[in-house]
């Protein structure tokens, strides 16, 4: 599989996501400062940084769960504005996996997966169920389809969440610390699922502290601190030869 | 030395039976009735009280009661028992009020269909309960109105609402209250959490105003002010006015219950729905409200119970509900007597108790079922 090499400053219409001079404030707090980042199609980006550094905020801006106040974000050729139609258009093409799974507890696993395809994509129920079963098989839990989320383990729930997002056939997948809420023995099953997804060429932005995953899967690693991008590099040089003092400090704290 | 510290279990500890008196009826009685000297004395005292009070009450209602009589004469002779004959004689009036006798089949039909729909709607596991809900909240009210009020086109003589009365009016008031207050309450609750300032302000003002005044005030306002708000040519029906009042009143309380449910739901559910591309109506209808409403079922049923009690107040603006019909029935000179009123009010009390207790039992059943099924 070929990995497309995309330069940081590329802003062509062919990019999957393009941040240009993005700023965000929470009240007086300057959460994102002058973010410039272009993600190519098929590219895998891992974002890391200390807690509170703005990495979750950054990927939540991609599907407008958070609004930015200055600059522009273009996702799959659509610029995000207050226009609800554009937001819906982007959200249909961007899947998201959350730290706390956010499965719908009143629906079965299968219903969780078919809800959006049926109501948003207007897919016939049969087709949606077939699709859901295919993807549940892919994340290796087809036998849980008729259970409720509360009956599954954390790792299983997170894999369902991945399958649910994939049912919308998204062009881009966002992962917001997908393994942080999991018991240690369940982290691997989720990371394996994500690795296999990456191998198939999905455009992914992953916020994670799993540096092994970053090294193995990422095309580029983005280090954010204090709301600004400090360093972007391929995983090899990023981990072996970090350039910035703050990156070095951060890596020395999380790698033992 | 290391041998002294290491330990490896080679056989499991045996499993012993629980100590006696830890389960069964005797254990229950010991734990709940005779756990201490004080509680034993209380238990015995309560038992004596029940044994003293209960037999006379049962005798009053059964063996000493007059079960059938052509008029009140027999009841006046047997003053130590209830006069159920009075209830039987007045049952039709208590059910229908002054609704014309030849048209009463229409009331029976509406009540029968309503009962079927409610059973369908409330039975867990019944097929297509969504349809039942849809029909109960849309087609049924229209059909009931046409059938009860009459329609020249269908050849059903018009029955003026002034003639409606008794249990019919109590049920109509309760069902109209329930059918309109729940959707209205949901809208108000959503409005109160809306990001649009005008919508939010209007919802808050309505809810706080209605919750801030007594129900009787609302009824009087609906009765005297509603005609002022509509064109002069269309004078609102005398029964419609308290119905509007009760629906609006109940909606405000319903809104607060629903808002409580909405607040229990974490942000994650909204974000999960939004991230999947669900727009606001889909997110609310498919993800948020189904969860929020089931969480506040006890509160909603509590409101319904209160609403059913409040239906007795519509009599103060001229509608003849069940209790008012009972009061009217007392005025029949043929049935005057010292036991008539007590009998009538005991019967009325039982009627309200049965309906309301049924509602609370059902809500408790649903709660247990949800607690068992979902979330682990």
PDB file of N, CA and C in Angstrom, chain B residues 145-209:
ATOM      1  N   UNK B 145     -64.124  12.671  19.405  1.00  0.00           N
ATOM      2  CA  UNK B 145     -64.886  13.918  19.382  1.00  0.00           C
ATOM      3  C   UNK B 145     -66.074  13.810  18.426  1.00  0.00           C
ATOM      4  N   UNK B 146     -65.803  13.279  17.227  1.00  0.00           N
ATOM      5  CA  UNK B 146     -66.887  13.166  16.241  1.00  0.00           C
ATOM      6  C   UNK B 146     -68.008  12.281  16.777  1.00  0.00           C
ATOM      7  N   UNK B 147     -67.623  11.178  17.384  1.00  0.00           N
ATOM      8  CA  UNK B 147     -68.620  10.227  17.863  1.00  0.00           C
ATOM      9  C   UNK B 147     -69.403  10.799  19.048  1.00  0.00           C
ATOM     10  N   UNK B 148     -68.703  11.426  19.973  1.00  0.00           N
ATOM     11  CA  UNK B 148     -69.376  11.919  21.180  1.00  0.00           C
ATOM     12  C   UNK B 148     -70.208  13.157  20.894  1.00  0.00           C
ATOM     13  N   UNK B 149     -69.651  14.061  20.068  1.00  0.00           N
ATOM     14  CA  UNK B 149     -70.342  15.314  19.814  1.00  0.00           C
ATOM     15  C   UNK B 149     -71.383  15.155  18.721  1.00  0.00           C
ATOM     16  N   UNK B 150     -71.113  14.229  17.791  1.00  0.00           N
ATOM     17  CA  UNK B 150     -72.062  14.017  16.700  1.00  0.00           C
ATOM     18  C   UNK B 150     -71.640  14.743  15.442  1.00  0.00           C
ATOM     19  N   UNK B 151     -72.170  14.291  14.322  1.00  0.00           N
ATOM     20  CA  UNK B 151     -71.835  14.910  13.057  1.00  0.00           C
ATOM     21  C   UNK B 151     -73.014  14.737  12.123  1.00  0.00           C
ATOM     22  N   UNK B 152     -73.483  15.837  11.597  1.00  0.00           N
ATOM     23  CA  UNK B 152     -74.643  15.783  10.710  1.00  0.00           C
ATOM     24  C   UNK B 152     -74.332  14.938   9.478  1.00  0.00           C
ATOM     25  N   UNK B 153     -73.081  15.040   8.980  1.00  0.00           N
ATOM     26  CA  UNK B 153     -72.705  14.320   7.772  1.00  0.00           C
ATOM     27  C   UNK B 153     -72.800  12.808   7.968  1.00  0.00           C
ATOM     28  N   UNK B 154     -72.461  12.338   9.164  1.00  0.00           N
ATOM     29  CA  UNK B 154     -72.491  10.911   9.429  1.00  0.00           C
ATOM     30  C   UNK B 154     -73.844  10.446   9.968  1.00  0.00           C
ATOM     31  N   UNK B 155     -74.791  11.390  10.072  1.00  0.00           N
ATOM     32  CA  UNK B 155     -76.110  11.016  10.574  1.00  0.00           C
ATOM     33  C   UNK B 155     -76.161  10.814  12.075  1.00  0.00           C
ATOM     34  N   UNK B 156     -75.144  11.330  12.775  1.00  0.00           N
ATOM     35  CA  UNK B 156     -75.158  11.227  14.237  1.00  0.00           C
ATOM     36  C   UNK B 156     -75.698  12.536  14.800  1.00  0.00           C
ATOM     37  N   UNK B 157     -76.794  12.491  15.539  1.00  0.00           N
ATOM     38  CA  UNK B 157     -77.347  13.731  16.092  1.00  0.00           C
ATOM     39  C   UNK B 157     -76.330  14.423  17.008  1.00  0.00           C
ATOM     40  N   UNK B 158     -76.303  15.753  16.924  1.00  0.00           N
ATOM     41  CA  UNK B 158     -75.397  16.517  17.779  1.00  0.00           C
ATOM     42  C   UNK B 158     -75.857  16.397  19.230  1.00  0.00           C
ATOM     43  N   UNK B 159     -74.902  16.098  20.119  1.00  0.00           N
ATOM     44  CA  UNK B 159     -75.201  16.103  21.548  1.00  0.00           C
ATOM     45  C   UNK B 159     -74.420  17.244  22.170  1.00  0.00           C
ATOM     46  N   UNK B 160     -75.153  18.254  22.642  1.00  0.00           N
ATOM     47  CA  UNK B 160     -74.477  19.411  23.221  1.00  0.00           C
ATOM     48  C   UNK B 160     -73.668  18.985  24.443  1.00  0.00           C
ATOM     49  N   UNK B 161     -72.467  19.589  24.585  1.00  0.00           N
ATOM     50  CA  UNK B 161     -71.619  19.184  25.710  1.00  0.00           C
ATOM     51  C   UNK B 161     -72.246  19.510  27.063  1.00  0.00           C
ATOM     52  N   UNK B 162     -73.245  20.404  27.081  1.00  0.00           N
ATOM     53  CA  UNK B 162     -73.919  20.679  28.354  1.00  0.00           C
ATOM     54  C   UNK B 162     -74.583  19.420  28.905  1.00  0.00           C
ATOM     55  N   UNK B 163     -74.926  18.493  27.989  1.00  0.00           N
ATOM     56  CA  UNK B 163     -75.595  17.260  28.419  1.00  0.00           C
ATOM     57  C   UNK B 163     -74.613  16.192  28.875  1.00  0.00           C
ATOM     58  N   UNK B 164     -73.342  16.365  28.511  1.00  0.00           N
ATOM     59  CA  UNK B 164     -72.350  15.365  28.905  1.00  0.00           C
ATOM     60  C   UNK B 164     -72.186  15.427  30.412  1.00  0.00           C
ATOM     61  N   UNK B 165     -71.855  14.276  30.999  1.00  0.00           N
ATOM     62  CA  UNK B 165     -71.656  14.314  32.443  1.00  0.00           C
ATOM     63  C   UNK B 165     -71.089  13.024  32.980  1.00  0.00           C
ATOM     64  N   UNK B 166     -70.836  13.044  34.281  1.00  0.00           N
ATOM     65  CA  UNK B 166     -70.402  11.844  34.985  1.00  0.00           C
ATOM     66  C   UNK B 166     -69.018  11.372  34.592  1.00  0.00           C
ATOM     67  N   UNK B 167     -68.846  10.049  34.636  1.00  0.00           N
ATOM     68  CA  UNK B 167     -67.538   9.456  34.341  1.00  0.00           C
ATOM     69  C   UNK B 167     -67.087   9.836  32.932  1.00  0.00           C
ATOM     70  N   UNK B 168     -68.027   9.989  32.012  1.00  0.00           N
ATOM     71  CA  UNK B 168     -67.690  10.418  30.652  1.00  0.00           C
ATOM     72  C   UNK B 168     -66.868  11.708  30.689  1.00  0.00           C
ATOM     73  N   UNK B 169     -67.363  12.707  31.418  1.00  0.00           N
ATOM     74  CA  UNK B 169     -66.659  13.989  31.469  1.00  0.00           C
ATOM     75  C   UNK B 169     -65.320  13.848  32.192  1.00  0.00           C
ATOM     76  N   UNK B 170     -65.290  13.038  33.257  1.00  0.00           N
ATOM     77  CA  UNK B 170     -64.018  12.829  33.962  1.00  0.00           C
ATOM     78  C   UNK B 170     -62.987  12.228  33.022  1.00  0.00           C
ATOM     79  N   UNK B 171     -63.400  11.221  32.264  1.00  0.00           N
ATOM     80  CA  UNK B 171     -62.468  10.570  31.341  1.00  0.00           C
ATOM     81  C   UNK B 171     -62.068  11.500  30.197  1.00  0.00           C
ATOM     82  N   UNK B 172     -63.059  12.195  29.632  1.00  0.00           N
ATOM     83  CA  UNK B 172     -62.744  13.123  28.533  1.00  0.00           C
ATOM     84  C   UNK B 172     -61.732  14.148  29.018  1.00  0.00           C
ATOM     85  N   UNK B 173     -61.982  14.700  30.205  1.00  0.00           N
ATOM     86  CA  UNK B 173     -61.063  15.708  30.732  1.00  0.00           C
ATOM     87  C   UNK B 173     -59.668  15.123  30.931  1.00  0.00           C
ATOM     88  N   UNK B 174     -59.615  13.937  31.524  1.00  0.00           N
ATOM     89  CA  UNK B 174     -58.309  13.325  31.793  1.00  0.00           C
ATOM     90  C   UNK B 174     -57.581  13.000  30.493  1.00  0.00           C
ATOM     91  N   UNK B 175     -58.299  12.402  29.534  1.00  0.00           N
ATOM     92  CA  UNK B 175     -57.640  11.990  28.285  1.00  0.00           C
ATOM     93  C   UNK B 175     -57.192  13.211  27.484  1.00  0.00           C
ATOM     94  N   UNK B 176     -58.053  14.233  27.415  1.00  0.00           N
ATOM     95  CA  UNK B 176     -57.641  15.456  26.713  1.00  0.00           C
ATOM     96  C   UNK B 176     -56.421  16.049  27.404  1.00  0.00           C
ATOM     97  N   UNK B 177     -56.450  16.062  28.726  1.00  0.00           N
ATOM     98  CA  UNK B 177     -55.308  16.587  29.473  1.00  0.00           C
ATOM     99  C   UNK B 177     -54.040  15.826  29.138  1.00  0.00           C
ATOM    100  N   UNK B 178     -54.144  14.492  29.150  1.00  0.00           N
ATOM    101  CA  UNK B 178     -52.956  13.659  28.907  1.00  0.00           C
ATOM    102  C   UNK B 178     -52.481  13.801  27.467  1.00  0.00           C
ATOM    103  N   UNK B 179     -53.428  13.695  26.525  1.00  0.00           N
ATOM    104  CA  UNK B 179     -53.060  13.690  25.106  1.00  0.00           C
ATOM    105  C   UNK B 179     -52.416  15.013  24.697  1.00  0.00           C
ATOM    106  N   UNK B 180     -52.896  16.115  25.254  1.00  0.00           N
ATOM    107  CA  UNK B 180     -52.342  17.400  24.831  1.00  0.00           C
ATOM    108  C   UNK B 180     -51.206  17.870  25.718  1.00  0.00           C
ATOM    109  N   UNK B 181     -51.225  17.505  26.999  1.00  0.00           N
ATOM    110  CA  UNK B 181     -50.206  18.075  27.880  1.00  0.00           C
ATOM    111  C   UNK B 181     -48.842  17.429  27.651  1.00  0.00           C
ATOM    112  N   UNK B 182     -48.802  16.154  27.280  1.00  0.00           N
ATOM    113  CA  UNK B 182     -47.487  15.516  27.116  1.00  0.00           C
ATOM    114  C   UNK B 182     -46.712  16.096  25.920  1.00  0.00           C
ATOM    115  N   UNK B 183     -47.322  16.111  24.710  1.00  0.00           N
ATOM    116  CA  UNK B 183     -46.565  16.720  23.592  1.00  0.00           C
ATOM    117  C   UNK B 183     -46.255  18.197  23.833  1.00  0.00           C
ATOM    118  N   UNK B 184     -47.240  18.908  24.392  1.00  0.00           N
ATOM    119  CA  UNK B 184     -47.029  20.335  24.659  1.00  0.00           C
ATOM    120  C   UNK B 184     -45.915  20.517  25.692  1.00  0.00           C
ATOM    121  N   UNK B 185     -45.929  19.658  26.694  1.00  0.00           N
ATOM    122  CA  UNK B 185     -44.886  19.718  27.722  1.00  0.00           C
ATOM    123  C   UNK B 185     -43.508  19.441  27.147  1.00  0.00           C
ATOM    124  N   UNK B 186     -43.431  18.476  26.221  1.00  0.00           N
ATOM    125  CA  UNK B 186     -42.140  18.166  25.584  1.00  0.00           C
ATOM    126  C   UNK B 186     -41.646  19.385  24.802  1.00  0.00           C
ATOM    127  N   UNK B 187     -42.572  20.002  24.044  1.00  0.00           N
ATOM    128  CA  UNK B 187     -42.178  21.183  23.268  1.00  0.00           C
ATOM    129  C   UNK B 187     -41.702  22.305  24.190  1.00  0.00           C
ATOM    130  N   UNK B 188     -42.423  22.503  25.287  1.00  0.00           N
ATOM    131  CA  UNK B 188     -42.036  23.565  26.224  1.00  0.00           C
ATOM    132  C   UNK B 188     -40.684  23.268  26.853  1.00  0.00           C
ATOM    133  N   UNK B 189     -40.449  21.992  27.167  1.00  0.00           N
ATOM    134  CA  UNK B 189     -39.165  21.631  27.778  1.00  0.00           C
ATOM    135  C   UNK B 189     -38.026  21.867  26.790  1.00  0.00           C
ATOM    136  N   UNK B 190     -38.249  21.476  25.526  1.00  0.00           N
ATOM    137  CA  UNK B 190     -37.228  21.723  24.509  1.00  0.00           C
ATOM    138  C   UNK B 190     -37.043  23.227  24.312  1.00  0.00           C
ATOM    139  N   UNK B 191     -38.162  23.961  24.332  1.00  0.00           N
ATOM    140  CA  UNK B 191     -38.097  25.408  24.178  1.00  0.00           C
ATOM    141  C   UNK B 191     -37.291  26.050  25.287  1.00  0.00           C
ATOM    142  N   UNK B 192     -37.465  25.522  26.497  1.00  0.00           N
ATOM    143  CA  UNK B 192     -36.759  26.101  27.637  1.00  0.00           C
ATOM    144  C   UNK B 192     -35.253  25.884  27.541  1.00  0.00           C
ATOM    145  N   UNK B 193     -34.847  24.829  26.823  1.00  0.00           N
ATOM    146  CA  UNK B 193     -33.418  24.562  26.653  1.00  0.00           C
ATOM    147  C   UNK B 193     -32.912  25.029  25.297  1.00  0.00           C
ATOM    148  N   UNK B 194     -33.772  25.738  24.555  1.00  0.00           N
ATOM    149  CA  UNK B 194     -33.390  26.171  23.216  1.00  0.00           C
ATOM    150  C   UNK B 194     -32.295  27.229  23.274  1.00  0.00           C
ATOM    151  N   UNK B 195     -31.524  27.314  22.176  1.00  0.00           N
ATOM    152  CA  UNK B 195     -30.504  28.359  22.104  1.00  0.00           C
ATOM    153  C   UNK B 195     -31.100  29.676  21.630  1.00  0.00           C
ATOM    154  N   UNK B 196     -32.351  29.624  21.109  1.00  0.00           N
ATOM    155  CA  UNK B 196     -32.964  30.848  20.608  1.00  0.00           C
ATOM    156  C   UNK B 196     -33.593  31.609  21.774  1.00  0.00           C
ATOM    157  N   UNK B 197     -33.138  32.833  22.042  1.00  0.00           N
ATOM    158  CA  UNK B 197     -33.583  33.552  23.244  1.00  0.00           C
ATOM    159  C   UNK B 197     -35.096  33.758  23.295  1.00  0.00           C
ATOM    160  N   UNK B 198     -35.712  34.065  22.160  1.00  0.00           N
ATOM    161  CA  UNK B 198     -37.146  34.353  22.172  1.00  0.00           C
ATOM    162  C   UNK B 198     -37.938  33.106  22.564  1.00  0.00           C
ATOM    163  N   UNK B 199     -37.573  31.977  21.949  1.00  0.00           N
ATOM    164  CA  UNK B 199     -38.248  30.719  22.260  1.00  0.00           C
ATOM    165  C   UNK B 199     -38.061  30.381  23.728  1.00  0.00           C
ATOM    166  N   UNK B 200     -36.821  30.540  24.196  1.00  0.00           N
ATOM    167  CA  UNK B 200     -36.530  30.181  25.586  1.00  0.00           C
ATOM    168  C   UNK B 200     -37.320  31.068  26.543  1.00  0.00           C
ATOM    169  N   UNK B 201     -37.313  32.361  26.258  1.00  0.00           N
ATOM    170  CA  UNK B 201     -38.006  33.294  27.148  1.00  0.00           C
ATOM    171  C   UNK B 201     -39.502  32.988  27.179  1.00  0.00           C
ATOM    172  N   UNK B 202     -40.084  32.758  25.999  1.00  0.00           N
ATOM    173  CA  UNK B 202     -41.523  32.473  25.946  1.00  0.00           C
ATOM    174  C   UNK B 202     -41.843  31.209  26.740  1.00  0.00           C
ATOM    175  N   UNK B 203     -41.013  30.177  26.590  1.00  0.00           N
ATOM    176  CA  UNK B 203     -41.264  28.926  27.319  1.00  0.00           C
ATOM    177  C   UNK B 203     -41.156  29.145  28.820  1.00  0.00           C
ATOM    178  N   UNK B 204     -40.095  29.821  29.226  1.00  0.00           N
ATOM    179  CA  UNK B 204     -39.891  30.050  30.659  1.00  0.00           C
ATOM    180  C   UNK B 204     -41.059  30.847  31.228  1.00  0.00           C
ATOM    181  N   UNK B 205     -41.477  31.882  30.503  1.00  0.00           N
ATOM    182  CA  UNK B 205     -42.570  32.722  31.007  1.00  0.00           C
ATOM    183  C   UNK B 205     -43.844  31.914  31.158  1.00  0.00           C
ATOM    184  N   UNK B 206     -44.169  31.124  30.137  1.00  0.00           N
ATOM    185  CA  UNK B 206     -45.391  30.325  30.215  1.00  0.00           C
ATOM    186  C   UNK B 206     -45.329  29.354  31.394  1.00  0.00           C
ATOM    187  N   UNK B 207     -44.213  28.614  31.469  1.00  0.00           N
ATOM    188  CA  UNK B 207     -44.103  27.579  32.512  1.00  0.00           C
ATOM    189  C   UNK B 207     -44.185  28.209  33.899  1.00  0.00           C
ATOM    190  N   UNK B 208     -43.419  29.274  34.111  1.00  0.00           N
ATOM    191  CA  UNK B 208     -43.378  29.866  35.447  1.00  0.00           C
ATOM    192  C   UNK B 208     -44.695  30.532  35.802  1.00  0.00           C
ATOM    193  N   UNK B 209     -45.343  31.126  34.795  1.00  0.00           N
ATOM    194  CA  UNK B 209     -46.637  31.750  35.085  1.00  0.00           C
ATOM    195  C   UNK B 209     -47.650  30.694  35.506  1.00  0.00           C
TER     196      UNK B 209
END
